[in-house]
Tab-separated table of C-alpha atoms in Angstrom:
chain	number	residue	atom	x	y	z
A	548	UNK	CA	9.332	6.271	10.177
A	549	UNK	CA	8.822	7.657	6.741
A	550	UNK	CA	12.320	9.747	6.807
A	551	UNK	CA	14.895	9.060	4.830
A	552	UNK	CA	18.495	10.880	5.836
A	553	UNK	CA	21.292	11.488	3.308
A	554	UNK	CA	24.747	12.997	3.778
A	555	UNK	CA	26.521	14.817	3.044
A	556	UNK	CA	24.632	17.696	2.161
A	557	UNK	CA	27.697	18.523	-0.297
A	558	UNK	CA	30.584	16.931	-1.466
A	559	UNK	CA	33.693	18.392	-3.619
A	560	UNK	CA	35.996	15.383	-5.495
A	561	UNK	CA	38.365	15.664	-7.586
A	562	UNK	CA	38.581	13.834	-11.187
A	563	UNK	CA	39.205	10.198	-10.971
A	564	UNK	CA	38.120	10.110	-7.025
A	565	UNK	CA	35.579	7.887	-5.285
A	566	UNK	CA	32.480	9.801	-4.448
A	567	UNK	CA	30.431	8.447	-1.431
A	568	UNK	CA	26.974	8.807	-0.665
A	569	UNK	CA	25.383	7.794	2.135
A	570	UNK	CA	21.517	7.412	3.197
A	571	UNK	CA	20.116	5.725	6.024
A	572	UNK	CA	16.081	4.710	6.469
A	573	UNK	CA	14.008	4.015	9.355
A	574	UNK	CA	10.876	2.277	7.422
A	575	UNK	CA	12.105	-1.609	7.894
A	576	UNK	CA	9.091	-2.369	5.481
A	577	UNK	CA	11.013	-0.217	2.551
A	578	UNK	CA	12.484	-2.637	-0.258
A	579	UNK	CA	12.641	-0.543	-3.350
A	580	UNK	CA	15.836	2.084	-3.071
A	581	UNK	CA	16.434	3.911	-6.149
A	582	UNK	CA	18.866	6.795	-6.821
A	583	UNK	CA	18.213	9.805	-8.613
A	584	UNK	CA	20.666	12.207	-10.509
A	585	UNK	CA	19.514	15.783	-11.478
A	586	UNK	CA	21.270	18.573	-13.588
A	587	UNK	CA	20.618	22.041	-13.257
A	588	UNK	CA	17.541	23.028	-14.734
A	589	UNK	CA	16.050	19.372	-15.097
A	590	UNK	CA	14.147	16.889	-13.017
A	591	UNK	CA	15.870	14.290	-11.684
A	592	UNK	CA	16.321	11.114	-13.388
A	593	UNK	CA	16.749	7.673	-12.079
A	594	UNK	CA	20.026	6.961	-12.043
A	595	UNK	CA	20.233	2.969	-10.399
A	596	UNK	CA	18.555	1.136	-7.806
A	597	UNK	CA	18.462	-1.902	-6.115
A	598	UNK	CA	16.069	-4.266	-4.232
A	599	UNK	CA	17.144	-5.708	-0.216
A	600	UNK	CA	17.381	-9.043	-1.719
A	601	UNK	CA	20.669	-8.185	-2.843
A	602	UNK	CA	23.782	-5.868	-1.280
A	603	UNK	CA	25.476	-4.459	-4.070
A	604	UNK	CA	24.211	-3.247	-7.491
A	605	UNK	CA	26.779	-2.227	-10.106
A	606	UNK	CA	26.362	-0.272	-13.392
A	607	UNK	CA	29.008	1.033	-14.903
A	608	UNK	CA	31.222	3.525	-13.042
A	609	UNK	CA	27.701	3.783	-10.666
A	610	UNK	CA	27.439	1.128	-7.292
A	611	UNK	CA	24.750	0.843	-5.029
A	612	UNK	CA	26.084	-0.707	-1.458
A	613	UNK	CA	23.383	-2.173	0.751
A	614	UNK	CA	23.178	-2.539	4.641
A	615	UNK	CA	19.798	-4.205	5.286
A	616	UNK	CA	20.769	-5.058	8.977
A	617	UNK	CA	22.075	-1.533	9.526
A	618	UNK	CA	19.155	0.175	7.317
A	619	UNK	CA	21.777	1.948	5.394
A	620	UNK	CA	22.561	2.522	1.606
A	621	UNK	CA	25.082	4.148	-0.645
A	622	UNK	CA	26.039	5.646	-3.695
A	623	UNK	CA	29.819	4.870	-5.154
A	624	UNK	CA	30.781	7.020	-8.151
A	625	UNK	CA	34.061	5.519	-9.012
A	626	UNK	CA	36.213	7.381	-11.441
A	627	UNK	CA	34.502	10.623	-10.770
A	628	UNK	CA	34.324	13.142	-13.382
A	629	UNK	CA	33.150	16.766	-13.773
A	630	UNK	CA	30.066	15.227	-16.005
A	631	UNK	CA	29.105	13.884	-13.120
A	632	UNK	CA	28.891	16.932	-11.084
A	633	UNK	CA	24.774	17.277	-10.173
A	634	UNK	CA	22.887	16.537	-7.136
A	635	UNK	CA	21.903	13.630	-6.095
A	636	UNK	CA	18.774	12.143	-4.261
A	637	UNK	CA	18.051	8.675	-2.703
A	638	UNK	CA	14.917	7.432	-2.060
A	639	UNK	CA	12.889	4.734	-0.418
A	640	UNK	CA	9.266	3.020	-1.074
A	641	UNK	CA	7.586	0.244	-0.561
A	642	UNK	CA	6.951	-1.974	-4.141
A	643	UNK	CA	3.299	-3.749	-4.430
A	644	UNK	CA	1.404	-0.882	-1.743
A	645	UNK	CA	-0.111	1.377	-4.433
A	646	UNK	CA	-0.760	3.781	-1.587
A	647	UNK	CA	2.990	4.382	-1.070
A	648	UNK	CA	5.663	6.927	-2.548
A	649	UNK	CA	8.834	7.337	-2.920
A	650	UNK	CA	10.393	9.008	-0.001
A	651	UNK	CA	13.192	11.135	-0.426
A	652	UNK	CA	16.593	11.684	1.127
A	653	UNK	CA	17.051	15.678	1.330
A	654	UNK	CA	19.934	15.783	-1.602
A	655	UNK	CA	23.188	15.773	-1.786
A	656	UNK	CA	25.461	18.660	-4.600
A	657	UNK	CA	28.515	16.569	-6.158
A	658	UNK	CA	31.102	18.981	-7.772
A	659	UNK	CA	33.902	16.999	-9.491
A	660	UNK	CA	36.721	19.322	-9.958
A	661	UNK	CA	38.731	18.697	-12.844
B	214	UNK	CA	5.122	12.261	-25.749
B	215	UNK	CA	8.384	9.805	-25.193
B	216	UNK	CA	8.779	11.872	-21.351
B	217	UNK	CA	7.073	14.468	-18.819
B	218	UNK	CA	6.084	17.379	-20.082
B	219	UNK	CA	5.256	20.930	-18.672
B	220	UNK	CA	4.568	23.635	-19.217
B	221	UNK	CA	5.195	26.794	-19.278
B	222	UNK	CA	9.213	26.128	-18.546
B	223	UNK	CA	9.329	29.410	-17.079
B	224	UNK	CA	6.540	31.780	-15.383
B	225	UNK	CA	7.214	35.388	-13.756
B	226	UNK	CA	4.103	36.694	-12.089
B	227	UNK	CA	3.174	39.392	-9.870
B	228	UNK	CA	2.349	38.781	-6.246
B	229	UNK	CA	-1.238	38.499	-5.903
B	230	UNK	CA	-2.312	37.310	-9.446
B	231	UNK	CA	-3.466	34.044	-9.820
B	232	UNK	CA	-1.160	30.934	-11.864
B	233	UNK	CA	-1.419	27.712	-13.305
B	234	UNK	CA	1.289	25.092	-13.577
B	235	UNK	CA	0.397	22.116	-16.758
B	236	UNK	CA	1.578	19.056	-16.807
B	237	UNK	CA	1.427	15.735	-18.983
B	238	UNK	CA	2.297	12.546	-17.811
B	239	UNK	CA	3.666	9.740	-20.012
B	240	UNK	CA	0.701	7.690	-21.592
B	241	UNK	CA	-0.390	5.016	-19.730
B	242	UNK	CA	0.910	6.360	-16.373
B	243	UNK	CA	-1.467	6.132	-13.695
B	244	UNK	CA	0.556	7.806	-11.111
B	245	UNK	CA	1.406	11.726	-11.267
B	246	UNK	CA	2.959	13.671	-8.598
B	247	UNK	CA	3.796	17.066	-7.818
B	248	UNK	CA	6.835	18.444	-6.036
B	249	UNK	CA	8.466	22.025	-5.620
B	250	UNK	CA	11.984	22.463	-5.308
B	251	UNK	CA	13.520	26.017	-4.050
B	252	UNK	CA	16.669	27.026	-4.910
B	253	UNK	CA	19.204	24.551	-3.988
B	254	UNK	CA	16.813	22.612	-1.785
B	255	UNK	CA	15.523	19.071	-1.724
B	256	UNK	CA	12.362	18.064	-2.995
B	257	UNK	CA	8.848	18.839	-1.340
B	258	UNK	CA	6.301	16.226	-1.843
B	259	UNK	CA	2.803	18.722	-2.727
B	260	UNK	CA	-0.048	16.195	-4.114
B	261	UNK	CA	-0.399	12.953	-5.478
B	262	UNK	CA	-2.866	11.278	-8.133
B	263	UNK	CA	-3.562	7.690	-8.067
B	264	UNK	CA	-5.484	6.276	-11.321
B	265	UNK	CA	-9.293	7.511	-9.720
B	266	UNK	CA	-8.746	7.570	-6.416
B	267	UNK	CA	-9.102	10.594	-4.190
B	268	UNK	CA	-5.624	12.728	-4.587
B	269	UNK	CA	-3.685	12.667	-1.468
B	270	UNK	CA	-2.856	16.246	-1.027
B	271	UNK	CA	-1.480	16.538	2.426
B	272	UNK	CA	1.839	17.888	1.112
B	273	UNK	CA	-0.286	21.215	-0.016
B	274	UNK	CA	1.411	24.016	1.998
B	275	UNK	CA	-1.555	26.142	2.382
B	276	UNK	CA	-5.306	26.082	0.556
B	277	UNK	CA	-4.068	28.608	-1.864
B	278	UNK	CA	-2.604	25.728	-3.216
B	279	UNK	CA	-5.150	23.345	-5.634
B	280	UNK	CA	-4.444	20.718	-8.256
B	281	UNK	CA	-6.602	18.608	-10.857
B	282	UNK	CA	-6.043	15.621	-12.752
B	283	UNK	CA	-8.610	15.269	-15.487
B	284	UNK	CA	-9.049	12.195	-17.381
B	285	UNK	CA	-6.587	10.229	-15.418
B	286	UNK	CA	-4.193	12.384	-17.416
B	287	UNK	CA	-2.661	15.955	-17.759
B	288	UNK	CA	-3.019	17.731	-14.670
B	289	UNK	CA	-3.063	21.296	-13.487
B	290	UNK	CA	-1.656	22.408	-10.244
B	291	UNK	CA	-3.229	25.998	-9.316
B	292	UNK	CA	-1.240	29.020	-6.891
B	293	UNK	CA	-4.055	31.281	-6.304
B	294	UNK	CA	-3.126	35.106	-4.489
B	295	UNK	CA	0.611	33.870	-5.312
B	296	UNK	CA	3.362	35.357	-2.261
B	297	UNK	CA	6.594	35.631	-3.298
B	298	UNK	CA	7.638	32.755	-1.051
B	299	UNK	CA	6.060	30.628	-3.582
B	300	UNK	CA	8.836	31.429	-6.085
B	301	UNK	CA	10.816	27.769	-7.053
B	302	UNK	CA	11.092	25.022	-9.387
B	303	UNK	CA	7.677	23.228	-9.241
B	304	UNK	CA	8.200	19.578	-10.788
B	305	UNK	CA	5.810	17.199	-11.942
B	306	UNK	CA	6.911	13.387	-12.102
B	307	UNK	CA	4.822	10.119	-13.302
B	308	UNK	CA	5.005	6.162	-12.618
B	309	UNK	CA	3.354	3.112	-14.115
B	310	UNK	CA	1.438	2.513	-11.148
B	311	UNK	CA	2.491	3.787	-7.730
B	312	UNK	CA	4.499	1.286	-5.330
B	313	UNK	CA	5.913	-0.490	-8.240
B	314	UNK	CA	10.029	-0.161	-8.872
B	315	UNK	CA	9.635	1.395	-12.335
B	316	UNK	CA	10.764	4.635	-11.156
B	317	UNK	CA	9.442	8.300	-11.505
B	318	UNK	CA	9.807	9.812	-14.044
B	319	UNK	CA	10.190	13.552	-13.571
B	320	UNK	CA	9.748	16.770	-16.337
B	321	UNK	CA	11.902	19.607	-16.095
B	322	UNK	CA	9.345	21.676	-14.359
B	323	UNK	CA	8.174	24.874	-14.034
B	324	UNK	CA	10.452	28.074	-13.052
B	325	UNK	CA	7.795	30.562	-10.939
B	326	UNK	CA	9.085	33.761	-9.732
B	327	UNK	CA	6.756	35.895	-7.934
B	328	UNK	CA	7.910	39.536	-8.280
């Protein structure tokens, strides 16, 4: 119940593409689903996120799709670029229960080739 | 600090010998939490600190594996008799309070090899 599953594991696009990223979640009591980015040799960062009570978060080139009924979420990088080449993590949690973490999806490489 | 720090950035250590992994939060942060990463992998939850509650460690992969928090803020995570399967990127992230949607914030963690 506490899973949450991303794919693909790795993805190769080239500059200017659409990446996709997709995780799905099992916990129907999860309303807090961030994104993180990391670089090598950094931690991740928090990259967007979005709440249930919405189904589509935009910043910038960076969207977040939501699927409540399906329990399914995605990352859209549009205009990819190499800069944006890094793996990326989803995650899940529950706001307001201070005994619960985030829960992570297992990661997902993004090369961008030029 | 304005982020996570810890330290040291990188540690090489022979198996057997004993290490310890320092990190410290962002002021004000009640929430810390340690994960280790191996090479290429995703993220493996180890312990969590919650303000004074009891830790919940049940991500520790085996009791040579030990962490403190003192203060409510830096915190230590301890590899005793180190193996070299221990050998990965061992991050340490922080949050306002947990279950809130301000985010971790992560360091850029700790490089152990175990030679």
């Amino acid at each position: 119940q506490q899973q949450v599953k991303q794919s693909p594991q790795s993805l190769i696009v080239q500059k200017g593409g659409i990446s996709i990223i997709n995780c799905a979640y099992e916990n129907t009591a999860f309303d807090y689903f961030p994104w993180y980015q990391q670089f090598p040799g950094k931690g991740p960062a928090l990259l967007i996120a979005i709440r249930p009570d919405v189904s589509e978060k935009k910043e910038g080139r960076f969207t977040i799709s939501f699927n409540k009924s399906a329990k399914q979420f995605s990352l859209h990088i549009m205009d990819s670029q190499p800069g944006d080449s890094a793996t990326y993590f989803c995650a899940a949690s529950i706001v307001n229960n201070a005994g619960n973490m985030l829960t992570f999806g297992g990661g997902t490489r993004l090369m961008v080739k030029p | 600090g304005a982020g996570v720090s810890q330290s040291p950035s990188n540690k090489v250590t022979e198996k057997g010998k004993d290490v310890e992994l320092r990190c410290d939060p962002i002021s004000g942060h009640t929430a810390l939490y340690w994960y280790r990463q191996s090479l290429g992998q995703g993220l493996e939850f180890l312990i969590y600190f919650q303000g004074n509650s009891a830790p919940d460690k049940s991500g520790l992969p085996s009791d040579r594996f030990s962490a403190e928090r003192t203060g409510g803020s830096v915190s230590t995570l301890t590899i005793q008799r180190t193996q070299q399967e221990d050998s990965a990127v061992y991050l340490c992230a922080s949050s306002l309070v947990a279950g809130t949607s301000s985010g971790y914030t992560f360091g850029s963690g700790t490089r152990l090899t175990v030679v």
